[in-house]
Coordinates of C-alpha atoms and ligand atoms in Angstrom, one line a residue:
X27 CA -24.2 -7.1 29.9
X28 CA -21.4 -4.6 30.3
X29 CA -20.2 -4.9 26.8
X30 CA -20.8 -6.6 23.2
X31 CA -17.4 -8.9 23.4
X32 CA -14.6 -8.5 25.6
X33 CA -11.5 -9.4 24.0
X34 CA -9.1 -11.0 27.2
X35 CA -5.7 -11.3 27.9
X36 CA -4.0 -10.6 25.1
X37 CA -1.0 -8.0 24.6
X38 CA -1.9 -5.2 23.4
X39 CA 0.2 -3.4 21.2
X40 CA 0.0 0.6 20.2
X41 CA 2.8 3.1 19.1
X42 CA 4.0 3.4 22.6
X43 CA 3.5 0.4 24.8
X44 CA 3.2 -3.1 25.1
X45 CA 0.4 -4.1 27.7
X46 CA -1.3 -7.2 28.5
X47 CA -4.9 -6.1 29.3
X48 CA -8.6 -6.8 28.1
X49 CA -10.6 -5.0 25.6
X50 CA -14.2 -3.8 26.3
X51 CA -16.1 -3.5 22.6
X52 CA -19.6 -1.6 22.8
X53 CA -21.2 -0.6 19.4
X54 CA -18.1 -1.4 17.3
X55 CA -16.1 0.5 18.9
X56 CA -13.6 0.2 21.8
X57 CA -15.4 1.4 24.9
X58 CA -12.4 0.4 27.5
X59 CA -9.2 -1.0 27.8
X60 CA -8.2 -2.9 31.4
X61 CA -8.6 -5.5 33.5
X62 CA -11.6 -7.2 35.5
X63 CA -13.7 -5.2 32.7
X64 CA -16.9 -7.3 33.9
X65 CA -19.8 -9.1 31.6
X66 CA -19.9 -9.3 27.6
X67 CA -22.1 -11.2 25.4
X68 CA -19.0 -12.7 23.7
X69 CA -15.5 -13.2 25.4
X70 CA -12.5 -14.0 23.1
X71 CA -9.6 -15.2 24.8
X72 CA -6.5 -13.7 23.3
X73 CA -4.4 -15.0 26.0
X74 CA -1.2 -16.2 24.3
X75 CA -1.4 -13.9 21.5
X76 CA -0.8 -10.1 20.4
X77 CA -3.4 -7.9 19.6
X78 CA -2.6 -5.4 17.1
X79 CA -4.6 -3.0 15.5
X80 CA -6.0 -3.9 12.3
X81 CA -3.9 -3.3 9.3
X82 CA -4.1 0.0 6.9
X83 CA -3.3 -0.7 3.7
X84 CA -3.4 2.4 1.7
X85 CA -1.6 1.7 -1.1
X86 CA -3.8 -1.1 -3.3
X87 CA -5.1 -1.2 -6.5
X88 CA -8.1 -3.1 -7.2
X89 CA -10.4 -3.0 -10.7
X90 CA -8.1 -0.1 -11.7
X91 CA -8.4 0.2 -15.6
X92 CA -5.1 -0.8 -17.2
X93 CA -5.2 -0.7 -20.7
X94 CA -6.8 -2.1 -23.9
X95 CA -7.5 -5.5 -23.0
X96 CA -5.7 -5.7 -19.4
X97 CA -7.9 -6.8 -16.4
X98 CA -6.8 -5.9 -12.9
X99 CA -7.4 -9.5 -11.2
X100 CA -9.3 -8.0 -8.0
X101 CA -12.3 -6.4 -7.5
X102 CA -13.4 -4.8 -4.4
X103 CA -15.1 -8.6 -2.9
X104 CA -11.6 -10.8 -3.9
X105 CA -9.2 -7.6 -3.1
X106 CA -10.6 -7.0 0.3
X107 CA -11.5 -11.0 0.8
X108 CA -7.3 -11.1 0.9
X109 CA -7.1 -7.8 3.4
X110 CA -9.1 -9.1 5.9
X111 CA -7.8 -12.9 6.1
X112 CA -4.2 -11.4 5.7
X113 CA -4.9 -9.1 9.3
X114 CA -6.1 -5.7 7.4
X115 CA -9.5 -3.8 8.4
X116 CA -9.0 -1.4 6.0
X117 CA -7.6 -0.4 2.6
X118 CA -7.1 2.9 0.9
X119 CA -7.7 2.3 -2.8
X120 CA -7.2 4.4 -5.8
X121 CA -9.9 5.9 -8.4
X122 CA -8.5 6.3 -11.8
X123 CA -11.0 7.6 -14.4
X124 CA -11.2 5.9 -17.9
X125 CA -10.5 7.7 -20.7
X126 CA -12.8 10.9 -21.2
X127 CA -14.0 10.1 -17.9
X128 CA -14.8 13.1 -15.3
X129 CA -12.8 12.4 -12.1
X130 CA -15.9 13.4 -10.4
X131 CA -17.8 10.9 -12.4
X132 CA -15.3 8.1 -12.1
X133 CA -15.2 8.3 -7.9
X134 CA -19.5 7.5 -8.2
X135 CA -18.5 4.5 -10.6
X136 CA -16.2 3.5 -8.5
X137 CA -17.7 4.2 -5.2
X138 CA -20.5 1.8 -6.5
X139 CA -17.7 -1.2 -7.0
X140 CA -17.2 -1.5 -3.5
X141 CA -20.4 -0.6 -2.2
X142 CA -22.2 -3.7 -0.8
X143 CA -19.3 -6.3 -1.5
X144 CA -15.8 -5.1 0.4
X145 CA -15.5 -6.9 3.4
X146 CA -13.2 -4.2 5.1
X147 CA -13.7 -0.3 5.4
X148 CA -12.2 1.7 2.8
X149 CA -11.1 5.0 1.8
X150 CA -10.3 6.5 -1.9
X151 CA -7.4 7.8 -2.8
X152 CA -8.0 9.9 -6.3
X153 CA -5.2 9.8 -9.0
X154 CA -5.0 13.2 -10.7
X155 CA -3.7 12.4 -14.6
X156 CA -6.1 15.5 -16.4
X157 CA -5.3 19.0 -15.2
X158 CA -8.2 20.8 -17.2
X159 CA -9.7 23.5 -15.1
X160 CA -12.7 21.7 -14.6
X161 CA -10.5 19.1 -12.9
X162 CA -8.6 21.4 -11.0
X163 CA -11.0 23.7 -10.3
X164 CA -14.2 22.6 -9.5
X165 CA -14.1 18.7 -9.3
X166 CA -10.8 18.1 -7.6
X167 CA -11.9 20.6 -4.8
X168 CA -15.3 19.2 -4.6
X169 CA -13.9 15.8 -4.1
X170 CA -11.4 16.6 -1.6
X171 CA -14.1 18.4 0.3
X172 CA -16.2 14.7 0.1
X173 CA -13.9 13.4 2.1
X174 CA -11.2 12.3 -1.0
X175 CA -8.7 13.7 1.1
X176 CA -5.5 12.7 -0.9
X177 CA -4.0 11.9 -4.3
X178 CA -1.3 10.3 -6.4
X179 CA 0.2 12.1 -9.2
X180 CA 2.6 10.0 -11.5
X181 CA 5.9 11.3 -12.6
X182 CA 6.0 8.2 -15.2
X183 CA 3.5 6.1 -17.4
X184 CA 2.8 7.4 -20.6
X185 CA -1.0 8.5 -20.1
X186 CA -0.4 9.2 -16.9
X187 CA 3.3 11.1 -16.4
X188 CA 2.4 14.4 -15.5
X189 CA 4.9 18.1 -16.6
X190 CA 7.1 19.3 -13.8
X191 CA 4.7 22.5 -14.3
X192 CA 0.7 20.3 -14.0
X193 CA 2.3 19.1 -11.1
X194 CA 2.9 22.4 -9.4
X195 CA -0.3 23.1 -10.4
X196 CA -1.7 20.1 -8.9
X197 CA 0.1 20.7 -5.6
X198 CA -1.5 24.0 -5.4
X199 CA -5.1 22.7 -5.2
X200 CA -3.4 20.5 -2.4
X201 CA -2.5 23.6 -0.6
X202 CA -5.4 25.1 -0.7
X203 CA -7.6 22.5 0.7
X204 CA -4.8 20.7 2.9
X205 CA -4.6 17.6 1.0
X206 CA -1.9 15.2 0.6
X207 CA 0.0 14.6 -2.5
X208 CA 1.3 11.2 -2.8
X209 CA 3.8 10.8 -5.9
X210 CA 5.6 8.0 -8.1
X211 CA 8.3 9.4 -8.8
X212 CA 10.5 7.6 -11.9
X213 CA 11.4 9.9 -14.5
X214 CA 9.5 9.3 -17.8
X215 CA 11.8 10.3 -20.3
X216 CA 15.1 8.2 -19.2
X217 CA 12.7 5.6 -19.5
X218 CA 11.6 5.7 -22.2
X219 CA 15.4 6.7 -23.7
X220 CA 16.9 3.7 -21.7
X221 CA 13.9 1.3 -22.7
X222 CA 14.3 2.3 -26.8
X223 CA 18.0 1.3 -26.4
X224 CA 17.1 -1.6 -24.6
X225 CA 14.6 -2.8 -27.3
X226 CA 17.5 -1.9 -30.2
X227 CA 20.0 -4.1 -28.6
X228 CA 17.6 -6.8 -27.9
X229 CA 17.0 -6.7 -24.3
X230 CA 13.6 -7.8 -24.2
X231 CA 13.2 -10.2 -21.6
X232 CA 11.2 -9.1 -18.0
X233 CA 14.6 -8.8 -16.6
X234 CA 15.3 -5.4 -18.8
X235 CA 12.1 -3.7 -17.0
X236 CA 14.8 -3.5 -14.0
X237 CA 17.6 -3.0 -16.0
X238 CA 15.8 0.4 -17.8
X239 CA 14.4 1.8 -14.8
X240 CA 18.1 1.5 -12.7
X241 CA 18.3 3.4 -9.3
X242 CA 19.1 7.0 -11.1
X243 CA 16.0 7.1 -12.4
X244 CA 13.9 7.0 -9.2
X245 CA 16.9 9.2 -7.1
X246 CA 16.1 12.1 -9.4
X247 CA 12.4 12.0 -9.5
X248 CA 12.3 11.7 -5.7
X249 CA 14.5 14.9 -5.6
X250 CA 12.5 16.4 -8.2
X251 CA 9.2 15.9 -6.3
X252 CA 10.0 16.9 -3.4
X253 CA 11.7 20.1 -4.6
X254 CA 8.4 21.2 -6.6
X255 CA 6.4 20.4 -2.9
X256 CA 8.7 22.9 -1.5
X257 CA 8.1 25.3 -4.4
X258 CA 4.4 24.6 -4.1
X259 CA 4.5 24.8 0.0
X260 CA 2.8 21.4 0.4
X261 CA 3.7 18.0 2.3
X262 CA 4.9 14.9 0.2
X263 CA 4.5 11.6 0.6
X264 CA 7.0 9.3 -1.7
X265 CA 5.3 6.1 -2.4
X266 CA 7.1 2.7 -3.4
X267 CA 10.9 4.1 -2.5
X268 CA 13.2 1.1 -3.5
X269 CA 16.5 1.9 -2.8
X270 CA 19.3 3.9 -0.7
X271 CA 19.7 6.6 -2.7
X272 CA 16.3 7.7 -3.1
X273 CA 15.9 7.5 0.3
X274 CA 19.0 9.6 0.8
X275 CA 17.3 12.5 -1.0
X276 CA 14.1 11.8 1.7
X277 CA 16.5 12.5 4.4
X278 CA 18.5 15.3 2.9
X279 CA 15.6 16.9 2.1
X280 CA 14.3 16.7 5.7
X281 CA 17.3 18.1 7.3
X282 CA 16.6 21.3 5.2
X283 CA 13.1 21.4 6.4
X284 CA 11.0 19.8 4.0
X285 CA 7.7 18.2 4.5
X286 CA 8.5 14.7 3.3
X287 CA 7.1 11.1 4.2
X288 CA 8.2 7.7 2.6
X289 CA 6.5 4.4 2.0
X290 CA 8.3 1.4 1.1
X291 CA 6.8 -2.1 0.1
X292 CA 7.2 -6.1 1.1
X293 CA 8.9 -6.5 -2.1
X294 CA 11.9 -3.7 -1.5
X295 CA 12.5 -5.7 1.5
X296 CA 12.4 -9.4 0.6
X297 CA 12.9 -9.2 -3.7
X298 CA 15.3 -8.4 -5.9
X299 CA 15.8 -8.2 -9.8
X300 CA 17.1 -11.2 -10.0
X301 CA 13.7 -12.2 -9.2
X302 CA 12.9 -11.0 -12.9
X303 CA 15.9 -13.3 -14.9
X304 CA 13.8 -16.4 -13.7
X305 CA 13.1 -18.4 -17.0
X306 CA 9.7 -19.4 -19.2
X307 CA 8.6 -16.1 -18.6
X308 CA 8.2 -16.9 -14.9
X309 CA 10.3 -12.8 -14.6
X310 CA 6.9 -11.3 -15.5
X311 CA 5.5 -12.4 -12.4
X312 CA 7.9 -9.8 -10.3
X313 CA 7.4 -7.0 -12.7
X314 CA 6.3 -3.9 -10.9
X315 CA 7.8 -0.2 -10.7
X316 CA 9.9 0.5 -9.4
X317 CA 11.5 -2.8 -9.7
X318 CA 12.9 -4.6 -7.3
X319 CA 16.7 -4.0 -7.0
X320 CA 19.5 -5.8 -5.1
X321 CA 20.7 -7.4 -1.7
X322 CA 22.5 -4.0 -0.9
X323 CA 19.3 -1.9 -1.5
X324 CA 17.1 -4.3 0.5
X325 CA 19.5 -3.3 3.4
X326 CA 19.4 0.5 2.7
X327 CA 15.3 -0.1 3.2
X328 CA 15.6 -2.3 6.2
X329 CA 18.2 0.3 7.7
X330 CA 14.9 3.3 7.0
X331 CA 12.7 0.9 8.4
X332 CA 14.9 0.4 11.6
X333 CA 15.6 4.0 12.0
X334 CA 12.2 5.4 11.3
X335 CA 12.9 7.0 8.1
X336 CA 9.7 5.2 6.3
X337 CA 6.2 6.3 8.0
X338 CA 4.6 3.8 5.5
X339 CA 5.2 0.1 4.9
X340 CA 2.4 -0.3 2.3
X341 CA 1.8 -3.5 -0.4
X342 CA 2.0 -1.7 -3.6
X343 CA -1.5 -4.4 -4.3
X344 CA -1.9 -4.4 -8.0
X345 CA -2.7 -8.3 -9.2
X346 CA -2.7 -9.4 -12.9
X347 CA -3.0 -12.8 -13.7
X348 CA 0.2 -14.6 -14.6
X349 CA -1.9 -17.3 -17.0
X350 CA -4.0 -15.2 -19.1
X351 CA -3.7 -12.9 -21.9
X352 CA -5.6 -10.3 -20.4
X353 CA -2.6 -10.1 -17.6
X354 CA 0.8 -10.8 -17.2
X355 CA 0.8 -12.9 -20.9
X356 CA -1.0 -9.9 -22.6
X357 CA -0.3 -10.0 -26.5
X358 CA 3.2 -8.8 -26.8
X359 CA 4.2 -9.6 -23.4
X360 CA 6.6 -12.2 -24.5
X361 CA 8.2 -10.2 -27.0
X362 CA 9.2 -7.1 -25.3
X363 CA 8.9 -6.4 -21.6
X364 CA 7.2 -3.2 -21.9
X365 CA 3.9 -5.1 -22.8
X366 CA 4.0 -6.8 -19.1
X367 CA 1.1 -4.9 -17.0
X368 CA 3.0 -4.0 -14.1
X369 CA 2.5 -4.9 -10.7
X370 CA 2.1 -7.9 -7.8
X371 CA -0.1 -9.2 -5.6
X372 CA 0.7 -8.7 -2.1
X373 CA -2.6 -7.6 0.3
X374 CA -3.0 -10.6 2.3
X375 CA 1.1 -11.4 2.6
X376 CA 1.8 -7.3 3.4
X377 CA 1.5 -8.2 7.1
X378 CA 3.1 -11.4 7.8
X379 CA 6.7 -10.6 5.4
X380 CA 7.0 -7.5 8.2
X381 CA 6.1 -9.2 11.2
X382 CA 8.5 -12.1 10.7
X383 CA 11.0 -10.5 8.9
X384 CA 11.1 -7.3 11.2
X385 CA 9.6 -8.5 14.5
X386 CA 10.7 -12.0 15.1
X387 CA 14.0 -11.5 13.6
X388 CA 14.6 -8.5 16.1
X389 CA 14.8 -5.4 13.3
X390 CA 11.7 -3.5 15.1
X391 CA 9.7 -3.2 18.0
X392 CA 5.7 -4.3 18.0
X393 CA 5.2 -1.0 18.5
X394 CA 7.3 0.6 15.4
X395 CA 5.1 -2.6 13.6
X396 CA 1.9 -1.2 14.5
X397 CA 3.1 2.1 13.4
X398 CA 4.2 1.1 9.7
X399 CA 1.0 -0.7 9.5
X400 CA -1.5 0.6 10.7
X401 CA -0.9 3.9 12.8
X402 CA 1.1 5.9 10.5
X403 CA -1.1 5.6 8.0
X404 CA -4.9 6.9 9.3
X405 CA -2.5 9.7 10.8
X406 CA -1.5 10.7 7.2
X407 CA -4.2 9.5 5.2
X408 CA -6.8 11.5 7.9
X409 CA -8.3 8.6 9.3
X410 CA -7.4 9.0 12.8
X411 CA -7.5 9.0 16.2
X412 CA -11.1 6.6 14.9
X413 CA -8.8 4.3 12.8
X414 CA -5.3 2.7 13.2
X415 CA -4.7 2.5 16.8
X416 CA -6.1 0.3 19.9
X417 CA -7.0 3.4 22.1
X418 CA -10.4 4.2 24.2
X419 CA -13.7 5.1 21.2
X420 CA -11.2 4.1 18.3
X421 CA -13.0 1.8 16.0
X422 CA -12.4 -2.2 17.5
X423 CA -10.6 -2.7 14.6
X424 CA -8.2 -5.7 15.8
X425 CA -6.1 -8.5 14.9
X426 CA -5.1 -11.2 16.7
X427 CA -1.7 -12.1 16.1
X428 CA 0.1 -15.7 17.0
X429 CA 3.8 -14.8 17.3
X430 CA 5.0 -18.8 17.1
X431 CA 2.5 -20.0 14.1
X432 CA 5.1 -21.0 11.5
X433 CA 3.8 -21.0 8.1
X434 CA 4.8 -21.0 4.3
X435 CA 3.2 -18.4 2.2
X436 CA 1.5 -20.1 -1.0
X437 CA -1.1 -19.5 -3.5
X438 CA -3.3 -22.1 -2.7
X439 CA -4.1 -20.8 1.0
X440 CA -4.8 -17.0 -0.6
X441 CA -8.1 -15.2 -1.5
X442 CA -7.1 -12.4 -4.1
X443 CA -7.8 -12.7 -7.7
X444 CA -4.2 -13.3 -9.0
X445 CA -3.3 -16.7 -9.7
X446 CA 0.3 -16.6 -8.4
X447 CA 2.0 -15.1 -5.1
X448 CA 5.4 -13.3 -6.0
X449 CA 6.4 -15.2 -2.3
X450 CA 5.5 -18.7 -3.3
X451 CA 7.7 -20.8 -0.7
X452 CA 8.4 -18.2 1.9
X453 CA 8.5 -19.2 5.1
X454 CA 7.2 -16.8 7.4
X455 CA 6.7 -17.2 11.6
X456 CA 3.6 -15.2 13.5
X457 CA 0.5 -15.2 11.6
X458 CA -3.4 -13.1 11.7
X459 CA -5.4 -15.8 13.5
X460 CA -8.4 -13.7 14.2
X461 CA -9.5 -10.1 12.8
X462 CA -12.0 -8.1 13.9
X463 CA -14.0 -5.2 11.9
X464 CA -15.5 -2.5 14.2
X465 CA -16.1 -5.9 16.8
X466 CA -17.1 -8.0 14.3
X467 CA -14.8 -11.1 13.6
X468 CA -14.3 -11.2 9.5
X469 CA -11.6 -13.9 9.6
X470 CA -10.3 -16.7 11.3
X471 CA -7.1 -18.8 11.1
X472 CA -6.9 -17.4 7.1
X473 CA -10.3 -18.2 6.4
X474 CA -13.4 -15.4 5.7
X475 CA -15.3 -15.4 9.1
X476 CA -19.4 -13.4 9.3
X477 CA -21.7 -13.7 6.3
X478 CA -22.3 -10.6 4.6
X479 CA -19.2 -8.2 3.6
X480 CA -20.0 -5.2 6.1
X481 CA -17.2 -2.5 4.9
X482 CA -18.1 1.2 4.9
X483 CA -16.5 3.7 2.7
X484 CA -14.5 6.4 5.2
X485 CA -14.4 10.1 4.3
X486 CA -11.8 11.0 5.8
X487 CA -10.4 14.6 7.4
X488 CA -7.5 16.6 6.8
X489 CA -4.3 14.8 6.5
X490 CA -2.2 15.2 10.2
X491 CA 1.3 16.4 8.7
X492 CA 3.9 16.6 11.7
X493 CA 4.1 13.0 12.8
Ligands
ZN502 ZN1 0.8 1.6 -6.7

């Protein structure tokens, strides 16, 4: 035999072209790419369908500690259960320690979540929220050196918000070691200003978590961010951007010379606040940050999607339970929005809302699709050329696509934790029929496929920064 499986006649899809070919997989990885490629112990005929590489999420949260009494509905088996059967081989998520927890110490815990149970590969992303000098100095730089090649800081979230000043710091470890800084940028304080006045005049409801965290408040934390990366001499990548104006700063930013790359999310694109007024508490099932916004902003992200100003279409993952106290109907939940955990599920739909909504309905190219899912993201998170694209020794990381397979998204078809799906009754055409983990099939037509979950953790290199 001349290879392990061939997969034959589909179209493959990479950044640059479109080609209908076969695929030669030896050892889990791709060993050639043509036609009349000979013998294989497997053939799987993707005639009829597009073969894509397999999606990068990184941006997911999964048994990430919340808060007294919150429970993040995924862990690593349910979280990456939804990846795979929703066209994903891999997912980047992030290590937050506990309270009086090392950072260092809370990567080994969590390292030993996902060990043995994630049925896709997966990096870690670290979130930086303690800026002792053990932190910065020695664990931080340790960690990064592992292979922990990125991290988020937060710019809002009690707890978590960090000074203009630990964030400069924070960058500077960055520098020094040639990591990427990811950031949420919403400004803390107007927040918490708008929120208070909010509460006083009885706004209470999951709709007021839009109205107090309004467009303003994200447009001046972007351009704060990115102005302390070009103090600190690092790249930026702006996670979650939501709206026009934020993206506006991106782009202004760039002109001058700045180091910037966005991400935007499924629900920028297909939600809006409104989504939030629904009654019987049904708002708190769309409450995330930044909040969805309106019909206008949608276009502003569709317009960076078209023109390439986003790098990064990520989910934003981060499932609570609608039904239960110990998620979205935690104690206090009902009377004041900012008890609501926020967040949404959206690993396994991530793929599918893009693909219709940007590829069937003509808004991008397959190949600008394979590049805000999949390519873009090992280039920046330091995964590639192994991960993210359908090229010769790459990883066989592939999903078959079927462009025609109409379906409607709904809960009862998923496999993540949360018991809800913020896109219950959207109806979405092309769908993940088949995806394939280093050659190994680990779903079919939205079902788990193989027995045992065979996902390795990735350290990953050096971020690539000029795209
Ligand atoms: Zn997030």
């Amino acid at each position: 035999m001349t290879y392990d499986t061939i997969v034959r006649g589909g179209r493959i899809v990479t950044t640059s072209d479109v080609v209908t070919a076969d695929i030669g997989i030896s050892g889990g990885r791709i060993a050639a790419i043509g036609v009349d490629l000979g013998e294989a112990a497997e053939i799987v005929d993707a005639s009829g369908l597009i073969v894509m590489p397999g999606g990068v999420d990184s941006h997911v949260h999964i048994s990430q500690p919340s808060g007294p009494g919150i429970e993040m509905a995924d862990d690593f088996a349910s979280a990456s259960a939804a990846a795979a059967c929703g066209g994903n081989t891999t997912v980047i998520p992030f290590c937050l320690p506990e309270q009086g927890q090392s950072l260092r110490e809370a990567v080994a815990a969590y390292r030993a979540k996902a060990e043995g149970v994630c049925r896709v590969d997966y990096g870690i992303h670290l979130i930086v929220k303690d800026t002792d000098p053990t932190t910065l100095g020695q664990d931080l730089p340790a960690l990064l050196e592992a292979g922990h090649t990125s991290f988020k800081v937060f710019m809002t979230y009690e707890g978590l918000a960090l000074s203009d000043r630990e964030i400069l710091d924070v960058m500077s470890v960055a520098r020094a070691h040639r990591a990427m800084v990811m950031v949420h940028a919403e400004n803390e304080d107007a927040i918490s200003f708008l929120r208070d006045n909010a509460e006083r005049e009885g706004h209470t409801g999951p709709f007021h978590h839009a109205t107090t965290r309004p467009v303003p408040v994200e447009r001046e934390a972007v351009h704060r961010a990115i102005t302390l990366a070009e103090i600190a001499e690092v790249p930026l990548t702006i996670v979650h951007v939501s709206n026009g104006e934020a993206l506006d700063e991106i782009r202004r930013a760039r002109r001058r010379g700045a180091r910037v790359f966005a991400e935007t999310c499924p629900q920028y694109l297909t939600l809006t606040a409104e989504d939030l007024d629904r009654t019987e508490f049904e708002g708190a099932k769309y409450v995330c940050s930044p909040p969805p916004r309106t019909v206008a902003e949608q276009v502003a992200c569709w317009g960076g999607i078209e023109r390439g100003d986003f790098e990064l279409y990520s989910s934003d993952h981060c499932p609570f339970r609608f039904a239960d106290t110990a998620g979205k109907d935690a104690p206090g939940a009902r009377k004041s929005f900012r008890n609501i955990p926020n967040g949404i599920p959206g690993v396994e739909t991530r793929l599918p809302i893009l693909f219709s909504e940007g590829v069937v309905k003509g808004r991008i190219s397959l190949q600008r699709f394979a590049a805000l899912t999949a390519t873009n993201h090992a280039r920046l998170y330091g995964l590639a050329p192994r991960k993210g694209s359908i090229a010769v020794d790459a990883d066989a990381d592939l999903t078959l696509w079927d462009p025609t397979l109409q379906r409607t998204i709904r809960q009862v078809d998923l496999h993540h934790g949360a018991d809800y799906t913020p896109w219950e009754g959207f109806e979405v055409t092309g769908w993940p029929v088949a995806t394939f983990l280093r050659g190994q099939l680990v779903a079919r037509d939205g079902e788990l496929a193989g027995a045992a979950p065979r996902g390795a953790f990735l350290a990953r290199e050096c971020p690539e920064t000029v795209m």
